[in-house]
Amino acid sequence: MAKNKTAYTEASVQDFIKTVDDPQKQIDSATLIQLMETTAGEPAKMYGPTIIGFGNYHYTYASGHEGYAPLIGFSPRKSAISLYVFTGADEHRHLVDQLGKFKIGKACIYIKKLSDINIEILHQLMSETIQFIENKYTRIKE
């Protein structure tokens, strides 16, 4: 079975944020770090070279593929901030529908700036996502 290419690293979150060219994305990243640390109850850590993750869980899919992933996270990318805060589950869709201005992939939400979305709804979505993950998979407490 193939090993996951992405894992937590010892790289500095603050050093990574300093490499982000867009000053607004740097500010939004600092705000997201505070919000996600509070919501997850875990410190920000680099997950691979570009994702800031919070918490850790172990998953095993029906296919047998397994690995570790952050409970929630984000990445300040050039075109948008990628938010990893949504399971894709139908029971959380009502929160996504109230979030604000964004684009969505299968389970990734893309925003241009934090002011485009409702922070309280984001917090609720993250809390629901963490609860969903804890009920389905094994959370790893550090």
PDB file of C-alpha atoms in Angstrom:
ATOM      1  CA  MET A   1       0.000   0.000   0.000  1.00  0.00           C
ATOM      2  CA  ALA A   2       1.359   3.443  -0.943  1.00  0.00           C
ATOM      3  CA  LYS A   3       2.473   5.702   1.885  1.00  0.00           C
ATOM      4  CA  ASN A   4       0.890   9.149   2.182  1.00  0.00           C
ATOM      5  CA  LYS A   5       3.137  11.840   0.743  1.00  0.00           C
ATOM      6  CA  THR A   6       1.812  14.555   3.023  1.00  0.00           C
ATOM      7  CA  ALA A   7       2.432  14.523   6.772  1.00  0.00           C
ATOM      8  CA  TYR A   8       3.063  16.905   9.634  1.00  0.00           C
ATOM      9  CA  THR A   9       6.491  18.524   9.596  1.00  0.00           C
ATOM     10  CA  GLU A  10       8.579  20.536  12.036  1.00  0.00           C
ATOM     11  CA  ALA A  11       8.567  23.542   9.675  1.00  0.00           C
ATOM     12  CA  SER A  12       7.585  26.889  11.190  1.00  0.00           C
ATOM     13  CA  VAL A  13       4.028  28.036  10.509  1.00  0.00           C
ATOM     14  CA  GLN A  14       5.061  31.675  11.015  1.00  0.00           C
ATOM     15  CA  ASP A  15       7.967  31.346   8.567  1.00  0.00           C
ATOM     16  CA  PHE A  16       5.586  29.863   6.006  1.00  0.00           C
ATOM     17  CA  ILE A  17       3.079  32.716   6.457  1.00  0.00           C
ATOM     18  CA  LYS A  18       5.908  35.216   5.791  1.00  0.00           C
ATOM     19  CA  THR A  19       6.416  33.637   2.345  1.00  0.00           C
ATOM     20  CA  VAL A  20       2.834  34.485   1.295  1.00  0.00           C
ATOM     21  CA  ASP A  21       3.068  37.396  -1.159  1.00  0.00           C
ATOM     22  CA  ASP A  22      -0.384  38.876  -0.560  1.00  0.00           C
ATOM     23  CA  PRO A  23      -0.478  41.001   2.642  1.00  0.00           C
ATOM     24  CA  GLN A  24      -4.249  40.411   3.034  1.00  0.00           C
ATOM     25  CA  LYS A  25      -3.723  36.640   2.901  1.00  0.00           C
ATOM     26  CA  GLN A  26      -1.067  37.008   5.615  1.00  0.00           C
ATOM     27  CA  ILE A  27      -3.543  38.888   7.824  1.00  0.00           C
ATOM     28  CA  ASP A  28      -6.333  36.407   7.058  1.00  0.00           C
ATOM     29  CA  SER A  29      -3.948  33.520   7.806  1.00  0.00           C
ATOM     30  CA  ALA A  30      -3.168  34.935  11.254  1.00  0.00           C
ATOM     31  CA  THR A  31      -6.899  35.238  11.976  1.00  0.00           C
ATOM     32  CA  LEU A  32      -7.584  31.710  10.709  1.00  0.00           C
ATOM     33  CA  ILE A  33      -4.784  30.321  12.883  1.00  0.00           C
ATOM     34  CA  GLN A  34      -6.340  31.857  15.991  1.00  0.00           C
ATOM     35  CA  LEU A  35      -9.844  30.675  15.062  1.00  0.00           C
ATOM     36  CA  MET A  36      -8.782  27.148  14.151  1.00  0.00           C
ATOM     37  CA  GLU A  37      -6.537  26.699  17.195  1.00  0.00           C
ATOM     38  CA  THR A  38      -9.450  27.714  19.415  1.00  0.00           C
ATOM     39  CA  THR A  39     -11.938  25.492  17.593  1.00  0.00           C
ATOM     40  CA  ALA A  40      -9.715  22.401  17.356  1.00  0.00           C
ATOM     41  CA  GLY A  41      -8.005  22.882  20.705  1.00  0.00           C
ATOM     42  CA  GLU A  42      -4.736  22.070  18.937  1.00  0.00           C
ATOM     43  CA  PRO A  43      -1.806  24.244  17.815  1.00  0.00           C
ATOM     44  CA  ALA A  44      -1.117  25.110  14.186  1.00  0.00           C
ATOM     45  CA  LYS A  45       1.407  22.834  12.499  1.00  0.00           C
ATOM     46  CA  MET A  46       2.656  22.557   8.945  1.00  0.00           C
ATOM     47  CA  TYR A  47       1.168  19.592   7.116  1.00  0.00           C
ATOM     48  CA  GLY A  48       3.374  19.129   4.097  1.00  0.00           C
ATOM     49  CA  PRO A  49       4.938  22.249   2.595  1.00  0.00           C
ATOM     50  CA  THR A  50       1.806  24.424   2.188  1.00  0.00           C
ATOM     51  CA  ILE A  51      -1.045  23.300   4.476  1.00  0.00           C
ATOM     52  CA  ILE A  52      -1.524  24.558   8.017  1.00  0.00           C
ATOM     53  CA  GLY A  53      -3.275  21.820   9.983  1.00  0.00           C
ATOM     54  CA  PHE A  54      -4.889  21.562  13.406  1.00  0.00           C
ATOM     55  CA  GLY A  55      -5.261  18.274  15.231  1.00  0.00           C
ATOM     56  CA  ASN A  56      -4.742  14.834  13.807  1.00  0.00           C
ATOM     57  CA  TYR A  57      -6.833  11.780  13.058  1.00  0.00           C
ATOM     58  CA  HIS A  58      -6.336   8.329  11.587  1.00  0.00           C
ATOM     59  CA  TYR A  59      -8.651   7.155   8.823  1.00  0.00           C
ATOM     60  CA  THR A  60      -9.197   3.883   7.004  1.00  0.00           C
ATOM     61  CA  TYR A  61     -11.333   3.848   3.873  1.00  0.00           C
ATOM     62  CA  ALA A  62     -13.382   0.879   2.628  1.00  0.00           C
ATOM     63  CA  SER A  63     -10.709   0.412  -0.057  1.00  0.00           C
ATOM     64  CA  GLY A  64      -8.168  -0.298   2.696  1.00  0.00           C
ATOM     65  CA  HIS A  65      -6.306   2.972   2.120  1.00  0.00           C
ATOM     66  CA  GLU A  66      -5.385   4.516   5.446  1.00  0.00           C
ATOM     67  CA  GLY A  67      -3.432   7.421   6.783  1.00  0.00           C
ATOM     68  CA  TYR A  68      -3.381  10.500   8.966  1.00  0.00           C
ATOM     69  CA  ALA A  69      -4.822  13.939   8.300  1.00  0.00           C
ATOM     70  CA  PRO A  70      -5.489  17.181  10.167  1.00  0.00           C
ATOM     71  CA  LEU A  71      -8.951  17.617  11.677  1.00  0.00           C
ATOM     72  CA  ILE A  72      -9.214  21.012   9.982  1.00  0.00           C
ATOM     73  CA  GLY A  73      -6.776  23.231   8.138  1.00  0.00           C
ATOM     74  CA  PHE A  74      -6.144  25.780   5.421  1.00  0.00           C
ATOM     75  CA  SER A  75      -3.628  26.848   2.821  1.00  0.00           C
ATOM     76  CA  PRO A  76      -3.103  30.438   1.654  1.00  0.00           C
ATOM     77  CA  ARG A  77      -2.583  29.711  -2.054  1.00  0.00           C
ATOM     78  CA  LYS A  78      -1.918  32.262  -4.771  1.00  0.00           C
ATOM     79  CA  SER A  79      -5.422  32.236  -6.285  1.00  0.00           C
ATOM     80  CA  ALA A  80      -7.433  31.651  -3.095  1.00  0.00           C
ATOM     81  CA  ILE A  81      -7.321  30.458   0.496  1.00  0.00           C
ATOM     82  CA  SER A  82      -8.198  26.766   0.580  1.00  0.00           C
ATOM     83  CA  LEU A  83     -10.206  25.853   3.675  1.00  0.00           C
ATOM     84  CA  TYR A  84     -10.193  22.209   4.745  1.00  0.00           C
ATOM     85  CA  VAL A  85     -13.154  22.486   7.091  1.00  0.00           C
ATOM     86  CA  PHE A  86     -15.947  20.556   5.364  1.00  0.00           C
ATOM     87  CA  THR A  87     -16.586  16.809   5.287  1.00  0.00           C
ATOM     88  CA  GLY A  88     -18.811  16.926   2.240  1.00  0.00           C
ATOM     89  CA  ALA A  89     -21.585  15.407   4.370  1.00  0.00           C
ATOM     90  CA  ASP A  90     -25.143  16.422   3.539  1.00  0.00           C
ATOM     91  CA  GLU A  91     -25.905  17.205   7.202  1.00  0.00           C
ATOM     92  CA  HIS A  92     -23.414  20.091   7.052  1.00  0.00           C
ATOM     93  CA  ARG A  93     -24.630  21.548   3.750  1.00  0.00           C
ATOM     94  CA  HIS A  94     -26.960  24.019   5.520  1.00  0.00           C
ATOM     95  CA  LEU A  95     -23.898  25.679   7.094  1.00  0.00           C
ATOM     96  CA  VAL A  96     -22.063  25.846   3.783  1.00  0.00           C
ATOM     97  CA  ASP A  97     -25.132  27.449   2.225  1.00  0.00           C
ATOM     98  CA  GLN A  98     -24.920  30.264   4.818  1.00  0.00           C
ATOM     99  CA  LEU A  99     -21.152  30.762   4.603  1.00  0.00           C
ATOM    100  CA  GLY A 100     -20.964  33.643   2.142  1.00  0.00           C
ATOM    101  CA  LYS A 101     -18.941  34.149  -1.034  1.00  0.00           C
ATOM    102  CA  PHE A 102     -16.833  31.090  -1.951  1.00  0.00           C
ATOM    103  CA  LYS A 103     -16.257  28.275  -4.434  1.00  0.00           C
ATOM    104  CA  ILE A 104     -16.302  24.642  -3.435  1.00  0.00           C
ATOM    105  CA  GLY A 105     -14.686  21.413  -4.558  1.00  0.00           C
ATOM    106  CA  LYS A 106     -15.583  17.973  -3.227  1.00  0.00           C
ATOM    107  CA  ALA A 107     -14.717  18.930   0.353  1.00  0.00           C
ATOM    108  CA  CYS A 108     -12.525  22.011  -0.015  1.00  0.00           C
ATOM    109  CA  ILE A 109     -13.823  25.577   0.216  1.00  0.00           C
ATOM    110  CA  TYR A 110     -11.997  28.349  -1.665  1.00  0.00           C
ATOM    111  CA  ILE A 111     -12.252  31.976  -0.565  1.00  0.00           C
ATOM    112  CA  LYS A 112     -10.539  35.106  -1.859  1.00  0.00           C
ATOM    113  CA  LYS A 113     -10.512  36.800   1.542  1.00  0.00           C
ATOM    114  CA  LEU A 114     -11.858  36.115   5.001  1.00  0.00           C
ATOM    115  CA  SER A 115     -14.175  39.134   4.914  1.00  0.00           C
ATOM    116  CA  ASP A 116     -16.164  37.364   2.152  1.00  0.00           C
ATOM    117  CA  ILE A 117     -17.518  34.789   4.593  1.00  0.00           C
ATOM    118  CA  ASN A 118     -19.449  34.655   7.854  1.00  0.00           C
ATOM    119  CA  ILE A 119     -16.899  33.835  10.584  1.00  0.00           C
ATOM    120  CA  GLU A 120     -19.536  32.522  13.019  1.00  0.00           C
ATOM    121  CA  ILE A 121     -20.843  30.098  10.388  1.00  0.00           C
ATOM    122  CA  LEU A 122     -17.245  29.062   9.631  1.00  0.00           C
ATOM    123  CA  HIS A 123     -16.717  28.332  13.326  1.00  0.00           C
ATOM    124  CA  GLN A 124     -19.913  26.235  13.447  1.00  0.00           C
ATOM    125  CA  LEU A 125     -18.869  24.360  10.297  1.00  0.00           C
ATOM    126  CA  MET A 126     -15.446  23.590  11.759  1.00  0.00           C
ATOM    127  CA  SER A 127     -16.982  22.387  15.037  1.00  0.00           C
ATOM    128  CA  GLU A 128     -19.427  20.126  13.179  1.00  0.00           C
ATOM    129  CA  THR A 129     -16.616  18.783  10.997  1.00  0.00           C
ATOM    130  CA  ILE A 130     -14.455  17.955  14.012  1.00  0.00           C
ATOM    131  CA  GLN A 131     -17.390  16.201  15.705  1.00  0.00           C
ATOM    132  CA  PHE A 132     -18.123  14.232  12.504  1.00  0.00           C
ATOM    133  CA  ILE A 133     -14.486  13.126  12.217  1.00  0.00           C
ATOM    134  CA  GLU A 134     -14.305  12.147  15.894  1.00  0.00           C
ATOM    135  CA  ASN A 135     -17.448  10.021  15.510  1.00  0.00           C
ATOM    136  CA  LYS A 136     -16.193   8.279  12.366  1.00  0.00           C
ATOM    137  CA  TYR A 137     -12.424   8.005  12.816  1.00  0.00           C
ATOM    138  CA  THR A 138      -9.815   7.899  15.550  1.00  0.00           C
ATOM    139  CA  ARG A 139      -8.636  11.311  16.741  1.00  0.00           C
ATOM    140  CA  ILE A 140      -4.999  11.363  17.804  1.00  0.00           C
ATOM    141  CA  LYS A 141      -4.393  13.594  20.835  1.00  0.00           C
ATOM    142  CA  GLU A 142      -0.853  14.902  21.155  1.00  0.00           C
TER     143      GLU A 142
END
